């Protein structure tokens, strides 16, 4: 009997610290790893309104309420604190940036920004669009209300803005201060500050931000709380290949700097009974079925030809 109690106590101790030992698939499959990969994550992680998902654009329903966002404080240039938290690089956003609009039920304050990536150009995003993954994905995590009137857990506690990142051959000047900070935070639990950088400069042009997808989901790391209103923007951010490669070259999962940080990406989850919505904005050519574009063009050409 006593032995049983001791065993139970051990099991309990092990499970109560499980959240501290979560890791991504690439870490879990290392021969000597003792961390828990995504299929063993605890908390809400095995529930059925989880993130990320694959977005099938032709099944996304247009919702006219998905109007443009208004961004406050996104233009302030600051020396933000950045850290390696052992899973990603995280930029802490203080309390001066927030968003409204976009059919959000309230004002949401920006708390932190972080990224997901791979060394492969088509594996590093968490969400996929029509089955296609991007090189990286950036998340700006917001919380409902302000720090002085925080709310308890609810389905709309968080709003995350997600941006796909593509790789090209042009330097992205706005990202350079972040890229240059990476060598200073190679090890987990280290931090530094970036040279002045504004959120606005890091994002695609404002007029592109009217096109986005919306669904209800979760945090993509344990404990995977189902508290997130997701916004996935259509327009990707573009980084130079060298800037992109710095993330997997400079950052490490471990203290000993043996495991480069890459593939910090949760696999896509089932959509289940959820509906994905899309904003309907003027000038959105992709929303028109192809024939409505092709027929007038052909008619014009033909008219010209017959003259
Ligand atoms: C939060 O805002 C207050 C002013 O409302 C300011 O004094 C304080 O320094 C800010 N805190 C952070 C972490 O930026
Ligand atoms: C790093 O984190 C520590 C502890 O939170 C903090 O005191 C320090 O100011 C941070 N350093 C930078 C450069 O932000
Ligand atoms: Zn994320």
Tab-separated table of C-alpha atoms and ligand atoms in Angstrom:
chain	number	residue	atom	x	y	z
A	1	UNK	CA	0.000	0.000	0.000
A	2	UNK	CA	2.742	2.446	0.934
A	3	UNK	CA	4.602	1.599	-2.234
A	4	UNK	CA	1.474	2.351	-4.214
A	5	UNK	CA	1.139	5.750	-2.553
A	6	UNK	CA	4.759	6.552	-3.327
A	7	UNK	CA	4.229	5.540	-6.934
A	8	UNK	CA	1.089	7.637	-7.185
A	9	UNK	CA	2.935	10.612	-5.732
A	10	UNK	CA	5.704	10.180	-8.308
A	11	UNK	CA	3.235	9.943	-11.172
A	12	UNK	CA	1.454	13.020	-9.898
A	13	UNK	CA	4.711	14.990	-9.558
A	14	UNK	CA	5.718	14.024	-13.090
A	15	UNK	CA	2.398	15.023	-14.642
A	16	UNK	CA	2.156	18.321	-12.790
A	17	UNK	CA	5.427	19.505	-14.348
A	18	UNK	CA	4.585	18.155	-17.810
A	19	UNK	CA	3.854	21.588	-19.250
A	20	UNK	CA	7.433	22.641	-18.621
A	21	UNK	CA	8.678	19.784	-20.757
A	22	UNK	CA	6.631	20.282	-23.867
A	23	UNK	CA	8.508	20.476	-27.129
A	24	UNK	CA	8.057	20.335	-30.879
A	25	UNK	CA	8.104	17.132	-32.931
A	26	UNK	CA	11.665	17.708	-34.153
A	27	UNK	CA	12.880	17.771	-30.520
A	28	UNK	CA	10.685	14.886	-29.352
A	29	UNK	CA	12.091	12.534	-31.980
A	30	UNK	CA	15.718	13.071	-30.864
A	31	UNK	CA	17.028	9.711	-29.534
A	32	UNK	CA	17.590	10.882	-25.937
A	33	UNK	CA	14.785	13.387	-25.665
A	34	UNK	CA	12.518	13.222	-22.641
A	35	UNK	CA	10.167	15.985	-23.657
A	36	UNK	CA	6.562	15.689	-24.779
A	37	UNK	CA	5.847	16.257	-28.481
A	38	UNK	CA	2.587	17.738	-29.839
A	39	UNK	CA	0.556	14.514	-29.613
A	40	UNK	CA	1.255	14.396	-25.857
A	41	UNK	CA	0.655	18.042	-25.055
A	42	UNK	CA	-1.670	18.513	-22.092
A	43	UNK	CA	-4.092	21.263	-21.050
A	44	UNK	CA	-6.690	21.869	-23.767
A	45	UNK	CA	-4.378	20.627	-26.534
A	46	UNK	CA	-6.378	17.494	-27.355
A	47	UNK	CA	-9.733	19.323	-27.608
A	48	UNK	CA	-11.437	19.992	-30.940
A	49	UNK	CA	-11.339	23.779	-31.544
A	50	UNK	CA	-7.582	23.938	-31.890
A	51	UNK	CA	-5.081	25.912	-33.971
A	52	UNK	CA	-3.391	26.064	-36.413
A	53	UNK	CA	-5.595	24.855	-39.276
A	54	UNK	CA	-5.417	24.548	-43.038
A	55	UNK	CA	-7.527	27.326	-44.576
A	56	UNK	CA	-9.405	26.233	-47.689
A	57	UNK	CA	-10.080	29.564	-49.371
A	58	UNK	CA	-13.053	28.433	-51.455
A	59	UNK	CA	-14.814	27.231	-48.302
A	60	UNK	CA	-14.276	30.489	-46.419
A	61	UNK	CA	-17.551	32.375	-46.156
A	62	UNK	CA	-17.542	36.112	-46.868
A	63	UNK	CA	-18.554	38.064	-43.773
A	64	UNK	CA	-19.299	41.752	-44.482
A	65	UNK	CA	-18.715	42.570	-40.792
A	66	UNK	CA	-15.012	41.805	-41.204
A	67	UNK	CA	-14.090	45.428	-41.788
A	68	UNK	CA	-10.574	46.920	-41.622
A	69	UNK	CA	-8.721	47.118	-38.297
A	70	UNK	CA	-7.639	50.325	-36.659
A	71	UNK	CA	-4.130	50.135	-35.241
A	72	UNK	CA	-3.103	52.360	-32.334
A	73	UNK	CA	0.516	52.782	-31.278
A	74	UNK	CA	1.706	50.453	-34.024
A	75	UNK	CA	3.749	53.364	-35.371
A	76	UNK	CA	5.819	53.913	-32.228
A	77	UNK	CA	9.473	53.094	-32.780
A	78	UNK	CA	10.947	51.522	-29.660
A	79	UNK	CA	13.868	49.489	-28.393
A	80	UNK	CA	11.650	46.524	-27.544
A	81	UNK	CA	12.915	43.698	-25.355
A	82	UNK	CA	13.388	40.413	-27.243
A	83	UNK	CA	14.036	37.000	-25.749
A	84	UNK	CA	14.686	33.382	-26.601
A	85	UNK	CA	12.082	31.520	-24.538
A	86	UNK	CA	13.299	28.065	-25.604
A	87	UNK	CA	10.523	27.696	-28.198
A	88	UNK	CA	10.734	30.890	-30.266
A	89	UNK	CA	12.004	34.457	-30.325
A	90	UNK	CA	9.579	36.771	-28.574
A	91	UNK	CA	9.388	40.566	-28.712
A	92	UNK	CA	7.643	42.092	-25.686
A	93	UNK	CA	5.344	44.965	-26.681
A	94	UNK	CA	4.791	46.899	-23.429
A	95	UNK	CA	1.322	48.398	-23.144
A	96	UNK	CA	1.076	51.148	-25.737
A	97	UNK	CA	-0.192	49.275	-28.813
A	98	UNK	CA	-3.721	48.064	-29.415
A	99	UNK	CA	-6.278	47.279	-32.108
A	100	UNK	CA	-9.993	47.785	-32.671
A	101	UNK	CA	-12.307	47.017	-35.612
A	102	UNK	CA	-12.131	43.811	-37.627
A	103	UNK	CA	-15.371	42.692	-35.934
A	104	UNK	CA	-13.549	42.268	-32.614
A	105	UNK	CA	-15.921	42.642	-29.642
A	106	UNK	CA	-13.631	45.082	-27.829
A	107	UNK	CA	-10.265	46.777	-27.837
A	108	UNK	CA	-7.312	44.366	-27.695
A	109	UNK	CA	-3.870	45.237	-26.418
A	110	UNK	CA	-0.741	43.921	-28.145
A	111	UNK	CA	1.321	41.907	-25.654
A	112	UNK	CA	4.022	40.133	-27.639
A	113	UNK	CA	5.117	39.118	-31.090
A	114	UNK	CA	6.875	35.863	-31.981
A	115	UNK	CA	7.627	33.701	-35.005
A	116	UNK	CA	7.529	30.103	-36.228
A	117	UNK	CA	9.929	28.826	-38.898
A	118	UNK	CA	11.761	25.986	-40.592
A	119	UNK	CA	14.911	25.864	-42.696
A	120	UNK	CA	12.676	24.747	-45.545
A	121	UNK	CA	10.865	27.448	-47.476
A	122	UNK	CA	7.580	25.506	-47.457
A	123	UNK	CA	7.372	24.132	-43.904
A	124	UNK	CA	7.759	26.973	-41.426
A	125	UNK	CA	4.271	28.424	-41.105
A	126	UNK	CA	1.757	26.985	-38.662
A	127	UNK	CA	-1.334	27.773	-40.727
A	128	UNK	CA	-1.464	26.613	-44.308
A	129	UNK	CA	-3.575	28.088	-47.091
A	130	UNK	CA	-5.031	25.541	-49.509
A	131	UNK	CA	-2.443	23.092	-48.196
A	132	UNK	CA	0.483	25.421	-48.802
A	133	UNK	CA	2.834	26.279	-45.936
A	134	UNK	CA	5.057	29.360	-45.989
A	135	UNK	CA	8.662	29.902	-44.849
A	136	UNK	CA	7.662	31.505	-41.541
A	137	UNK	CA	4.658	32.802	-39.669
A	138	UNK	CA	4.546	35.796	-37.343
A	139	UNK	CA	2.007	36.084	-34.513
A	140	UNK	CA	1.110	39.305	-32.734
A	141	UNK	CA	-0.704	38.213	-29.587
A	142	UNK	CA	-3.294	40.597	-28.125
A	143	UNK	CA	-5.369	40.463	-24.960
A	144	UNK	CA	-8.853	41.817	-24.481
A	145	UNK	CA	-9.085	45.069	-22.579
A	146	UNK	CA	-6.160	46.862	-21.006
A	147	UNK	CA	-3.695	45.719	-18.364
A	148	UNK	CA	-5.700	47.592	-15.711
A	149	UNK	CA	-8.967	45.785	-16.542
A	150	UNK	CA	-7.867	42.300	-17.576
A	151	UNK	CA	-10.582	39.709	-18.195
A	152	UNK	CA	-10.763	36.078	-17.150
A	153	UNK	CA	-10.631	33.190	-19.625
A	154	UNK	CA	-13.263	33.273	-22.333
A	155	UNK	CA	-13.509	32.370	-26.018
A	156	UNK	CA	-12.570	35.918	-26.978
A	157	UNK	CA	-9.839	36.579	-24.427
A	158	UNK	CA	-7.129	36.781	-27.111
A	159	UNK	CA	-6.881	38.119	-30.630
A	160	UNK	CA	-3.890	36.903	-32.614
A	161	UNK	CA	-2.883	38.556	-35.873
A	162	UNK	CA	-1.055	36.034	-38.070
A	163	UNK	CA	1.161	36.957	-41.006
A	164	UNK	CA	2.671	34.513	-43.480
A	165	UNK	CA	6.308	35.213	-44.388
A	166	UNK	CA	7.772	34.535	-47.816
A	167	UNK	CA	11.414	34.603	-48.783
A	168	UNK	CA	12.753	36.737	-51.607
A	169	UNK	CA	15.915	38.517	-52.673
A	170	UNK	CA	15.219	41.946	-51.210
A	171	UNK	CA	16.282	42.984	-47.717
A	172	UNK	CA	13.407	43.845	-45.385
A	173	UNK	CA	14.832	46.876	-43.564
A	174	UNK	CA	12.125	46.898	-40.895
A	175	UNK	CA	13.085	43.374	-39.761
A	176	UNK	CA	16.824	43.998	-39.732
A	177	UNK	CA	17.023	45.215	-36.069
A	178	UNK	CA	15.323	41.980	-34.981
A	179	UNK	CA	17.616	39.866	-37.176
A	180	UNK	CA	20.662	41.625	-35.720
A	181	UNK	CA	19.513	40.913	-32.169
A	182	UNK	CA	19.390	37.135	-32.715
A	183	UNK	CA	23.104	36.402	-32.048
A	184	UNK	CA	22.650	37.956	-28.580
A	185	UNK	CA	19.882	35.546	-27.597
A	186	UNK	CA	21.221	32.230	-28.946
A	187	UNK	CA	20.536	30.387	-25.680
A	188	UNK	CA	17.137	29.845	-24.082
A	189	UNK	CA	16.200	32.292	-21.286
A	190	UNK	CA	18.390	35.084	-22.618
A	191	UNK	CA	17.170	38.537	-23.600
A	192	UNK	CA	18.330	41.773	-25.183
A	193	UNK	CA	16.812	44.865	-26.785
A	194	UNK	CA	16.439	45.558	-30.496
A	195	UNK	CA	17.381	48.787	-32.192
A	196	UNK	CA	14.375	51.009	-32.823
A	197	UNK	CA	11.650	49.225	-34.693
A	198	UNK	CA	7.915	49.806	-35.201
A	199	UNK	CA	5.218	47.211	-35.724
A	200	UNK	CA	3.741	49.198	-38.590
A	201	UNK	CA	6.997	49.007	-40.549
A	202	UNK	CA	7.158	45.230	-40.092
A	203	UNK	CA	3.677	44.625	-41.516
A	204	UNK	CA	2.490	44.621	-45.139
A	205	UNK	CA	1.139	47.946	-46.450
A	206	UNK	CA	-2.031	49.088	-44.689
A	207	UNK	CA	-4.249	48.822	-47.776
A	208	UNK	CA	-3.362	45.112	-48.028
A	209	UNK	CA	-4.484	44.433	-44.453
A	210	UNK	CA	-8.179	44.564	-45.417
A	211	UNK	CA	-7.938	41.023	-46.819
A	212	UNK	CA	-7.981	38.381	-44.114
A	213	UNK	CA	-9.442	35.124	-42.807
A	214	UNK	CA	-11.163	34.742	-39.434
A	215	UNK	CA	-11.914	31.722	-37.281
A	216	UNK	CA	-12.213	30.734	-33.627
A	217	UNK	CA	-9.341	28.666	-32.244
A	218	UNK	CA	-6.633	28.230	-29.640
A	219	UNK	CA	-3.117	29.124	-28.625
A	220	UNK	CA	-0.726	26.902	-30.629
A	221	UNK	CA	1.481	26.087	-27.613
A	222	UNK	CA	0.497	24.328	-24.359
A	223	UNK	CA	-1.832	24.752	-22.693
A	224	UNK	CA	-3.574	25.450	-26.043
A	225	UNK	CA	-6.373	27.501	-24.423
A	226	UNK	CA	-9.363	27.818	-26.766
A	227	UNK	CA	-9.507	31.554	-26.222
A	228	UNK	CA	-8.326	32.979	-29.539
A	229	UNK	CA	-10.033	34.984	-32.258
A	230	UNK	CA	-7.676	34.284	-35.171
A	231	UNK	CA	-7.013	36.695	-38.017
A	232	UNK	CA	-4.824	35.322	-40.808
A	233	UNK	CA	-3.853	37.986	-43.333
A	234	UNK	CA	-3.679	37.129	-47.020
A	235	UNK	CA	-0.759	39.385	-47.914
A	236	UNK	CA	2.554	37.847	-46.846
A	237	UNK	CA	5.532	39.702	-45.387
A	238	UNK	CA	8.726	39.278	-47.427
A	239	UNK	CA	12.200	38.714	-45.976
A	240	UNK	CA	15.526	38.259	-47.720
A	241	UNK	CA	16.711	34.659	-47.711
A	242	UNK	CA	19.743	35.586	-45.574
A	243	UNK	CA	17.513	37.285	-42.991
A	244	UNK	CA	15.278	34.206	-42.897
A	245	UNK	CA	18.216	31.809	-42.468
A	246	UNK	CA	19.558	33.790	-39.494
A	247	UNK	CA	16.718	32.489	-37.300
A	248	UNK	CA	17.686	28.828	-37.645
A	249	UNK	CA	21.395	29.654	-37.607
A	250	UNK	CA	21.562	31.877	-34.500
A	251	UNK	CA	18.886	30.506	-32.188
A	252	UNK	CA	19.098	27.245	-30.232
A	253	UNK	CA	16.565	25.202	-28.301
A	254	UNK	CA	19.138	24.174	-25.699
A	255	UNK	CA	21.704	25.665	-23.375
A	256	UNK	CA	24.535	23.637	-24.955
A	257	UNK	CA	23.665	25.037	-28.398
A	258	UNK	CA	23.486	21.603	-29.999
A	259	UNK	CA	19.948	21.851	-31.382
A	260	UNK	CA	19.283	24.749	-33.729
A	261	UNK	CA	15.842	26.225	-33.291
A	262	UNK	CA	13.799	25.253	-36.344
A	263	UNK	CA	10.483	23.584	-37.141
A	264	UNK	CA	8.930	25.215	-34.078
A	265	UNK	CA	5.626	24.553	-35.767
A	266	UNK	CA	2.578	22.740	-34.393
A	267	UNK	CA	0.950	20.392	-36.964
A	268	UNK	CA	-2.398	21.569	-38.410
A	269	UNK	CA	-5.489	20.563	-36.438
A	270	UNK	CA	-8.931	19.428	-37.574
A	271	UNK	CA	-11.354	22.227	-38.430
A	272	UNK	CA	-14.241	20.108	-37.131
A	273	UNK	CA	-17.548	21.946	-36.878
A	274	UNK	CA	-15.994	25.389	-37.267
A	275	UNK	CA	-16.493	27.835	-40.132
A	276	UNK	CA	-13.704	29.993	-41.562
A	277	UNK	CA	-14.782	33.464	-42.684
A	278	UNK	CA	-13.115	35.945	-44.975
A	279	UNK	CA	-13.321	39.705	-45.201
A	280	UNK	CA	-14.893	41.080	-48.330
A	281	UNK	CA	-13.095	44.157	-49.416
A	282	UNK	CA	-13.534	46.220	-52.559
A	283	UNK	CA	-11.111	45.434	-55.371
A	284	UNK	CA	-10.693	41.853	-54.258
A	285	UNK	CA	-10.144	40.245	-57.648
A	286	UNK	CA	-9.604	36.777	-56.221
A	287	UNK	CA	-13.123	36.755	-54.804
A	288	UNK	CA	-14.568	36.924	-58.336
A	289	UNK	CA	-15.012	33.651	-60.173
A	290	UNK	CA	-12.598	33.429	-63.095
A	291	UNK	CA	-15.223	33.621	-65.927
A	292	UNK	CA	-16.359	37.101	-64.841
A	293	UNK	CA	-12.799	38.277	-65.554
A	294	UNK	CA	-12.072	36.190	-68.605
A	295	UNK	CA	-15.277	36.779	-70.588
A	296	UNK	CA	-15.096	40.603	-70.782
A	297	UNK	CA	-11.380	40.391	-71.600
A	298	UNK	CA	-12.022	37.949	-74.450
A	299	UNK	CA	-14.926	40.059	-75.706
A	300	UNK	CA	-12.654	43.110	-75.821
A	301	UNK	CA	-9.926	41.230	-77.654
A	302	UNK	CA	-12.409	39.770	-80.116
A	303	UNK	CA	-14.020	43.168	-80.744
A	304	UNK	CA	-10.559	44.595	-81.464
A	305	UNK	CA	-9.745	41.729	-83.794
A	306	UNK	CA	-12.967	42.023	-85.818
A	307	UNK	CA	-12.581	45.732	-86.441
B	1	LIG	C1	2.296	51.175	-19.226
B	1	LIG	O1	1.650	52.421	-19.345
B	1	LIG	C2	1.923	53.341	-18.314
B	1	LIG	C3	1.146	54.605	-18.595
B	1	LIG	O2	-0.205	54.336	-18.748
B	1	LIG	C4	3.425	53.598	-18.218
B	1	LIG	O3	3.704	54.455	-17.144
B	1	LIG	C5	4.166	52.277	-18.048
B	1	LIG	O4	5.554	52.487	-18.064
B	1	LIG	C6	3.798	51.304	-19.131
B	1	LIG	N1	4.408	50.015	-18.891
B	1	LIG	C7	5.116	49.367	-19.834
B	1	LIG	C8	5.648	48.032	-19.435
B	1	LIG	O5	5.334	49.808	-20.940
B	2	LIG	C1	16.213	40.870	-19.355
B	2	LIG	O1	15.321	40.309	-18.411
B	2	LIG	C2	15.544	40.721	-17.075
B	2	LIG	C3	14.623	39.921	-16.191
B	2	LIG	O2	13.307	40.000	-16.629
B	2	LIG	C4	15.313	42.226	-16.966
B	2	LIG	O3	15.536	42.657	-15.654
B	2	LIG	C5	16.250	42.927	-17.923
B	2	LIG	O4	15.968	44.311	-17.929
B	2	LIG	C6	16.109	42.394	-19.336
B	2	LIG	N1	17.130	42.943	-20.194
B	2	LIG	C7	16.851	43.628	-21.295
B	2	LIG	C8	18.031	44.070	-22.082
B	2	LIG	O5	15.708	43.867	-21.647
B	3	LIG	ZN1	2.627	31.474	-32.446
